[in-house]
Coordinates of C-alpha atoms and ligand atoms in Angstrom, one line a residue:
X1 CA 120.5 -3.0 8.0
X2 CA 120.3 -1.0 11.2
X3 CA 121.3 2.7 10.8
X4 CA 121.4 5.5 13.3
X5 CA 119.8 8.4 11.4
X6 CA 118.5 11.7 11.3
X7 CA 115.4 11.2 9.7
X8 CA 114.2 14.7 9.3
X9 CA 115.3 18.3 9.9
X10 CA 115.3 19.1 13.7
X11 CA 114.6 15.6 14.7
X12 CA 116.7 13.6 17.2
X13 CA 118.7 10.5 15.3
X14 CA 117.5 7.0 16.0
X15 CA 118.1 3.5 14.9
X16 CA 116.1 2.4 11.8
X17 CA 116.1 -0.1 9.3
X18 CA 117.5 0.7 5.9
X19 CA 118.5 -1.3 2.5
X20 CA 122.3 -1.8 2.0
X21 CA 123.6 0.8 -0.2
X22 CA 124.9 0.1 -3.8
X23 CA 128.1 1.4 -4.9
X24 CA 127.8 3.9 -7.9
X25 CA 130.4 4.8 -10.5
X26 CA 133.8 5.2 -9.1
X27 CA 132.6 4.2 -5.5
X28 CA 133.1 1.1 -3.4
X29 CA 130.9 -0.5 -0.7
X30 CA 132.6 -0.7 2.8
X31 CA 131.7 -2.9 5.6
X32 CA 132.2 -0.9 8.6
X33 CA 134.4 -2.1 11.3
X34 CA 134.4 1.1 13.5
X35 CA 133.1 4.5 13.8
X36 CA 134.2 7.2 16.2
X37 CA 131.7 9.5 17.7
X38 CA 132.5 13.3 17.3
X39 CA 131.1 15.9 19.6
X40 CA 129.8 17.7 16.2
X41 CA 127.3 14.9 15.9
X42 CA 125.5 16.2 18.7
X43 CA 124.7 19.5 17.0
X44 CA 123.6 18.1 13.8
X45 CA 119.9 17.5 14.8
X46 CA 119.7 21.2 15.2
X47 CA 120.3 22.0 11.7
X48 CA 117.0 23.4 10.2
X49 CA 116.0 22.9 6.6
X50 CA 117.0 26.2 5.0
X51 CA 120.6 26.1 6.4
X52 CA 120.8 22.2 5.6
X53 CA 119.9 22.8 2.1
X54 CA 122.1 25.9 1.7
X55 CA 125.1 23.8 2.7
X56 CA 123.8 21.1 0.5
X57 CA 122.9 18.4 3.0
X58 CA 119.9 16.3 2.6
X59 CA 117.7 14.2 5.0
X60 CA 117.4 11.4 6.0
X61 CA 121.0 10.6 6.5
X62 CA 123.0 8.3 8.6
X63 CA 125.3 9.8 11.2
X64 CA 129.1 8.9 11.8
X65 CA 132.1 10.5 10.1
X66 CA 134.9 8.6 11.6
X67 CA 135.2 5.5 9.7
X68 CA 137.4 2.4 9.2
X69 CA 136.3 -1.1 7.8
X70 CA 137.2 -3.1 4.9
X71 CA 136.3 -2.9 1.0
X72 CA 133.3 -5.1 0.6
X73 CA 132.2 -4.5 -3.3
X74 CA 133.2 -2.4 -6.1
X75 CA 131.3 -0.2 -8.3
X76 CA 131.6 0.4 -11.9
X77 CA 135.1 2.2 -12.9
X78 CA 137.0 1.3 -9.7
X79 CA 139.8 -0.4 -11.4
X80 CA 142.2 1.9 -9.2
X81 CA 140.4 0.7 -6.0
X82 CA 142.0 -1.6 -3.5
X83 CA 140.9 -5.2 -3.9
X84 CA 137.8 -6.5 -1.8
X85 CA 139.0 -7.4 1.8
X86 CA 141.3 -4.7 2.0
X87 CA 141.1 -2.9 5.4
X88 CA 140.8 1.1 4.8
X89 CA 139.7 4.3 6.8
X90 CA 137.6 6.9 5.0
X91 CA 138.2 10.5 4.5
X92 CA 134.9 11.9 5.2
X93 CA 134.7 15.5 3.9
X94 CA 133.8 15.6 0.3
X95 CA 135.7 17.8 -2.1
X96 CA 135.3 18.0 -5.8
X97 CA 139.0 17.7 -6.7
X98 CA 138.9 20.4 -9.3
X99 CA 138.3 23.7 -7.8
X100 CA 141.1 26.1 -7.1
X101 CA 141.4 25.0 -3.3
X102 CA 141.3 21.4 -4.4
X103 CA 144.1 21.9 -7.0
X104 CA 146.2 23.7 -4.3
X105 CA 145.8 20.8 -1.7
X106 CA 143.5 22.9 0.3
X107 CA 140.5 20.6 -0.1
X108 CA 139.3 21.2 3.3
X109 CA 138.2 24.7 2.0
X110 CA 136.4 23.3 -1.2
X111 CA 133.0 25.1 -1.7
X112 CA 131.5 22.0 -2.7
X113 CA 132.4 20.1 0.5
X114 CA 130.1 21.3 3.1
X115 CA 128.3 17.9 3.1
X116 CA 130.3 14.7 3.9
X117 CA 129.6 11.3 5.1
X118 CA 128.0 11.4 8.1
X119 CA 126.9 15.1 7.9
X120 CA 124.2 15.5 5.1
X121 CA 125.2 12.1 3.5
X122 CA 124.9 8.7 4.8
X123 CA 127.9 8.1 7.2
X124 CA 129.3 5.0 9.1
X125 CA 126.9 4.4 12.0
X126 CA 125.7 1.1 9.9
X127 CA 127.0 -2.0 8.8
X128 CA 127.8 -0.5 5.3
X129 CA 128.7 2.7 3.7
X130 CA 129.7 3.8 0.0
X131 CA 132.7 6.0 -0.6
X132 CA 134.6 7.3 -3.6
X133 CA 137.9 5.4 -4.3
X134 CA 140.0 8.7 -3.5
X135 CA 138.4 8.7 0.1
X136 CA 140.0 5.2 0.9
X137 CA 143.4 5.1 3.0
X138 CA 144.7 1.5 3.3
X139 CA 145.4 0.9 6.8
X140 CA 148.7 -1.1 6.4
X141 CA 148.2 -3.3 9.5
X142 CA 146.7 -0.6 11.8
X143 CA 143.5 -1.9 13.8
X144 CA 140.3 -0.4 12.3
X145 CA 139.1 0.4 15.8
X146 CA 142.1 2.5 16.5
X147 CA 141.9 4.2 12.9
X148 CA 138.5 5.3 12.8
X149 CA 138.9 8.1 15.1
X150 CA 142.2 9.3 13.2
X151 CA 140.0 10.5 10.2
X152 CA 138.3 13.3 12.2
X153 CA 139.5 13.9 15.7
X154 CA 143.3 12.8 14.5
X155 CA 143.2 14.9 11.3
X156 CA 141.4 17.9 12.3
X157 CA 143.6 18.5 15.1
X158 CA 146.5 17.7 12.9
X159 CA 145.5 20.4 10.4
X160 CA 145.2 22.9 13.3
X161 CA 148.7 22.0 14.7
X162 CA 150.2 22.1 11.4
X163 CA 148.6 25.8 10.9
X164 CA 150.5 27.1 14.0
X165 CA 153.8 25.3 13.6
X166 CA 155.6 28.3 12.4
X167 CA 154.9 30.0 15.7
X168 CA 156.4 27.3 17.6
X169 CA 160.0 27.9 18.5
X170 CA 162.0 25.9 21.1
X171 CA 161.1 27.5 24.5
X172 CA 157.6 28.5 23.4
X173 CA 154.4 27.4 24.9
X174 CA 151.3 25.7 23.1
X175 CA 147.9 25.6 24.8
X176 CA 145.2 23.1 23.9
X177 CA 141.7 24.3 25.4
X178 CA 139.3 21.3 25.7
X179 CA 141.5 18.0 26.1
X180 CA 138.7 15.8 24.7
X181 CA 138.9 13.8 21.4
X182 CA 140.4 16.4 19.1
X183 CA 142.4 18.2 21.8
X184 CA 144.0 14.7 22.9
X185 CA 145.0 14.0 19.5
X186 CA 146.5 17.8 19.4
X187 CA 148.6 17.5 22.3
X188 CA 150.1 14.3 20.8
X189 CA 150.8 16.2 17.4
X190 CA 152.3 19.1 19.2
X191 CA 154.7 17.0 20.9
X192 CA 155.5 14.6 17.9
X193 CA 155.9 17.7 15.5
X194 CA 157.2 20.7 17.4
X195 CA 159.5 21.7 20.2
X196 CA 156.7 23.6 22.2
X197 CA 155.8 23.0 25.9
X198 CA 152.2 21.8 25.8
X199 CA 149.6 23.1 28.5
X200 CA 146.2 21.4 28.3
X201 CA 143.0 23.1 29.8
X202 CA 139.8 21.2 30.6
X203 CA 137.0 21.4 32.9
X204 CA 137.1 17.6 33.5
X205 CA 139.7 16.6 35.8
X206 CA 139.4 13.0 34.2
X207 CA 140.4 14.5 30.9
X208 CA 143.3 16.2 32.3
X209 CA 144.7 13.2 33.6
X210 CA 144.3 11.6 30.1
X211 CA 146.0 14.8 28.8
X212 CA 149.0 14.2 30.9
X213 CA 149.4 10.6 29.9
X214 CA 149.3 11.7 26.1
X215 CA 152.3 14.2 26.5
X216 CA 150.9 17.4 28.2
X217 CA 153.6 19.2 30.2
X218 CA 151.1 21.0 32.5
X219 CA 147.4 21.0 33.0
X220 CA 145.3 24.1 33.9
X221 CA 141.8 22.9 35.4
X222 CA 138.7 24.7 36.1
X223 CA 139.7 27.4 33.5
X224 CA 137.4 28.4 30.5
X225 CA 134.4 27.3 31.9
X226 CA 131.2 29.2 31.1
X227 CA 131.4 30.6 34.6
X228 CA 135.0 31.5 34.4
X229 CA 135.6 35.1 34.3
X230 CA 137.8 35.2 31.0
X231 CA 140.0 37.9 32.6
X232 CA 141.0 35.7 35.3
X233 CA 141.3 32.8 33.1
X234 CA 143.7 34.7 30.7
X235 CA 145.5 35.5 33.8
X236 CA 146.0 31.8 34.8
X237 CA 146.9 31.0 31.3
X238 CA 149.5 33.6 31.0
X239 CA 150.8 32.2 34.4
X240 CA 151.1 28.8 32.9
X241 CA 152.9 30.0 29.7
X242 CA 155.4 32.4 31.5
X243 CA 155.0 35.8 31.3
X244 CA 155.4 36.4 27.5
X245 CA 152.2 34.4 26.7
X246 CA 151.4 31.5 24.4
X247 CA 153.1 31.2 21.2
X248 CA 150.0 29.4 20.0
X249 CA 146.4 28.6 21.5
X250 CA 144.1 26.0 20.0
X251 CA 140.5 26.1 21.1
X252 CA 138.6 23.1 20.9
X253 CA 135.6 24.4 22.9
X254 CA 134.8 27.9 21.3
X255 CA 132.5 29.5 23.9
X256 CA 132.8 33.4 24.6
X257 CA 134.9 32.4 27.8
X258 CA 137.5 30.1 26.0
X259 CA 137.7 32.4 23.0
X260 CA 138.4 35.4 25.0
X261 CA 140.8 33.8 27.5
X262 CA 142.5 31.9 24.6
X263 CA 143.2 35.0 22.6
X264 CA 144.2 37.0 25.5
X265 CA 146.9 34.3 26.4
X266 CA 148.5 34.7 22.8
X267 CA 151.8 36.6 22.8
X268 CA 152.7 38.9 19.9
X269 CA 153.4 37.2 16.6
X270 CA 151.9 34.1 18.1
X271 CA 148.6 32.2 16.7
X272 CA 145.0 31.4 17.9
X273 CA 143.2 28.7 16.0
X274 CA 139.3 28.2 16.7
X275 CA 138.1 24.6 16.0
X276 CA 135.3 24.1 18.7
X277 CA 131.9 24.8 17.5
X278 CA 130.6 26.3 20.7
X279 CA 129.1 29.2 18.8
X280 CA 131.1 31.8 21.0
X281 CA 132.1 35.5 19.9
X282 CA 135.0 37.5 20.7
X283 CA 134.4 41.4 21.3
X284 CA 137.7 42.8 20.8
X285 CA 139.0 46.4 20.2
X286 CA 141.4 47.8 17.9
X287 CA 143.9 48.3 20.7
X288 CA 144.5 45.6 23.2
X289 CA 141.9 43.4 22.0
X290 CA 143.9 41.1 19.4
X291 CA 147.5 39.9 20.1
X292 CA 149.8 42.0 18.0
X293 CA 151.0 40.7 14.8
X294 CA 149.3 37.2 15.4
X295 CA 147.5 35.0 13.3
X296 CA 143.8 34.4 14.4
X297 CA 142.0 31.9 12.4
X298 CA 139.3 29.4 12.0
X299 CA 139.3 26.4 9.9
X300 CA 137.1 23.4 8.7
X301 CA 138.0 20.0 9.2
X302 CA 141.3 18.5 7.5
X303 CA 142.5 17.7 3.8
X304 CA 142.9 14.3 2.4
X305 CA 146.6 14.6 2.9
X306 CA 146.2 15.4 6.5
X307 CA 144.1 12.1 6.9
X308 CA 146.9 10.1 5.3
X309 CA 149.6 11.8 7.6
X310 CA 147.8 10.9 10.7
X311 CA 147.3 7.4 9.6
X312 CA 151.1 7.2 8.9
X313 CA 151.8 8.6 12.2
X314 CA 149.7 6.2 14.1
X315 CA 151.1 3.2 12.0
X316 CA 154.7 4.4 13.0
X317 CA 153.6 4.4 16.4
X318 CA 154.3 8.2 16.8
X319 CA 150.6 8.9 18.0
X320 CA 148.1 6.9 20.2
X321 CA 144.4 6.4 19.5
X322 CA 142.6 6.0 22.9
X323 CA 139.3 4.2 22.4
X324 CA 136.2 3.0 24.3
X325 CA 134.2 0.4 22.3
X326 CA 130.5 0.4 22.3
X327 CA 127.9 -1.8 20.2
X328 CA 125.6 0.0 17.7
X329 CA 122.7 -0.5 20.1
X330 CA 124.3 1.5 22.6
X331 CA 125.1 4.3 20.6
X332 CA 122.8 6.6 22.4
X333 CA 124.5 5.8 25.7
X334 CA 128.0 6.4 24.1
X335 CA 126.8 9.8 23.0
X336 CA 125.4 10.7 26.4
X337 CA 129.1 9.8 28.0
X338 CA 130.9 11.8 25.3
X339 CA 128.5 15.1 26.1
X340 CA 129.3 14.1 29.8
X341 CA 133.1 14.2 29.2
X342 CA 133.4 10.8 31.1
X343 CA 135.2 9.2 28.3
X344 CA 138.7 7.9 28.7
X345 CA 139.2 7.6 24.9
X346 CA 137.3 8.4 21.8
X347 CA 133.8 6.4 21.8
X348 CA 134.0 4.0 18.8
X349 CA 130.9 2.0 17.7
X350 CA 131.4 -1.2 16.1
X351 CA 128.4 -2.0 14.0
Ligands
LIG1 P1 134.8 16.2 23.1 O1 133.7 16.3 23.9 O2 135.6 14.8 23.1 O3 135.8 17.1 23.9 C1 135.7 18.5 24.4 C2 136.6 18.7 25.6 O4 136.3 20.1 26.1 C3 135.9 17.8 26.8 O5 137.1 17.1 27.5 C4 135.2 18.7 27.7 O6 135.5 18.3 29.1 C5 136.2 20.0 27.4 N1 135.4 21.1 27.7 C6 134.1 21.6 27.7 N2 133.9 22.7 28.1 C7 135.0 23.5 28.6 C8 135.4 24.6 28.9 N3 134.5 25.7 29.1 N4 136.6 24.8 29.2 C9 137.6 23.8 29.0 N5 137.2 22.7 28.5 C10 136.0 22.4 28.3 O7 134.7 16.9 21.7 P2 135.5 16.7 20.3 O8 134.6 15.7 19.6 O9 136.8 16.7 20.6 O10 135.3 18.0 19.6 C11 135.9 19.3 20.1 C12 135.2 20.3 19.4 O11 135.6 20.6 18.0 C13 133.6 20.5 19.2 O12 133.1 21.7 19.4 C14 133.3 19.9 17.7 O13 131.8 20.5 17.4 C15 134.5 20.8 17.1 N6 134.8 20.0 15.8 C16 135.2 20.8 15.0 C17 135.6 20.2 13.6 C18 135.9 21.3 12.6 O14 136.3 20.9 11.4 N7 136.2 22.6 12.8 C19 135.9 18.8 13.4 C20 135.5 18.0 14.5 C21 135.1 18.8 15.7
LIG2 ZN1 137.0 21.4 -4.6

């Protein structure tokens, strides 16, 4: 079968021919109907061997960690699996299910989970993928093409929004920096789950138009760009949030400029969450550098429960999954469109 793979450390991905995988004990084979493309995929060919091995990745591996399809075959010891033919979405992050984090329902922090389907293990940019039974989420009527992006863009942004909910009282403002795949869902989760006014920030006017469509109350353009002076950017954000500042800022970009501007816009007792992997840093002094009494945190992906919750929100019509569909042999063009921020919806490949 064709598979879009990273064949060796520091090599760009390409389409190659590989055997159809066999499900092992406790695993099922899934026929992939749809796989969403994530901005993180664009950075994966930059992982060097030492780091990859340290975090438990192995090469070669097939990219794609936003997967939905149907159960195609059952491995041994899968009596609790949905029957063959059942439409499912897949939780991509791996987790052991046994460590203290997993037992507390915080499986996105599982130390055994740094490799997942599509990053360090074979993912969904191929007609078939294998997954353990506990990674399967029955779709209950949801279209797999709409469901695929929910498993990371939808669930990771939900994880972030859930974390800042205590800071969001009526009258408060939440800022979403980077209204792309994850940010578009974050806007919707904020509107569905909190009373906050939502301000979306993006360098792309097209993405700001989509942000409005998805429920943003206000949009701020041009701020947070690499060239933007963070002090001016923070000023523009403060203005958009009223004088007291933002109750919560979620940064889905993560450059020096967006982190500095985002942290600078948070009011006392607010929250700043960093999701974007832009590699930026914050230089902040003891006084005036960080918002007083605020939460400043980074996080990793989403929990299994987050993915189930987001599928339920979509099935109930509380959030929408905007997509643009591409065939597998156009995957490189789809990644280019993602990188250029010209997509209206999440790029979804139908292998
Ligand atoms: P995306 O490309 O769909 O969206 C990024 C958006 O940010 C685009 O709309 C783009 O126009 C905008 N943007 C770029 N530079 C900007 C700037 N300086 N100021 C304001 N807006 C800017 O990407 P995505 O798939 O939604 O991913 C977003 C980020 O989240 C990526 O960095 C990705 O690696 C990261 N991510 C993290 C996790 C995690 O678990 N922590 C999971 C998935 C993705
Ligand atoms: Zn664990």
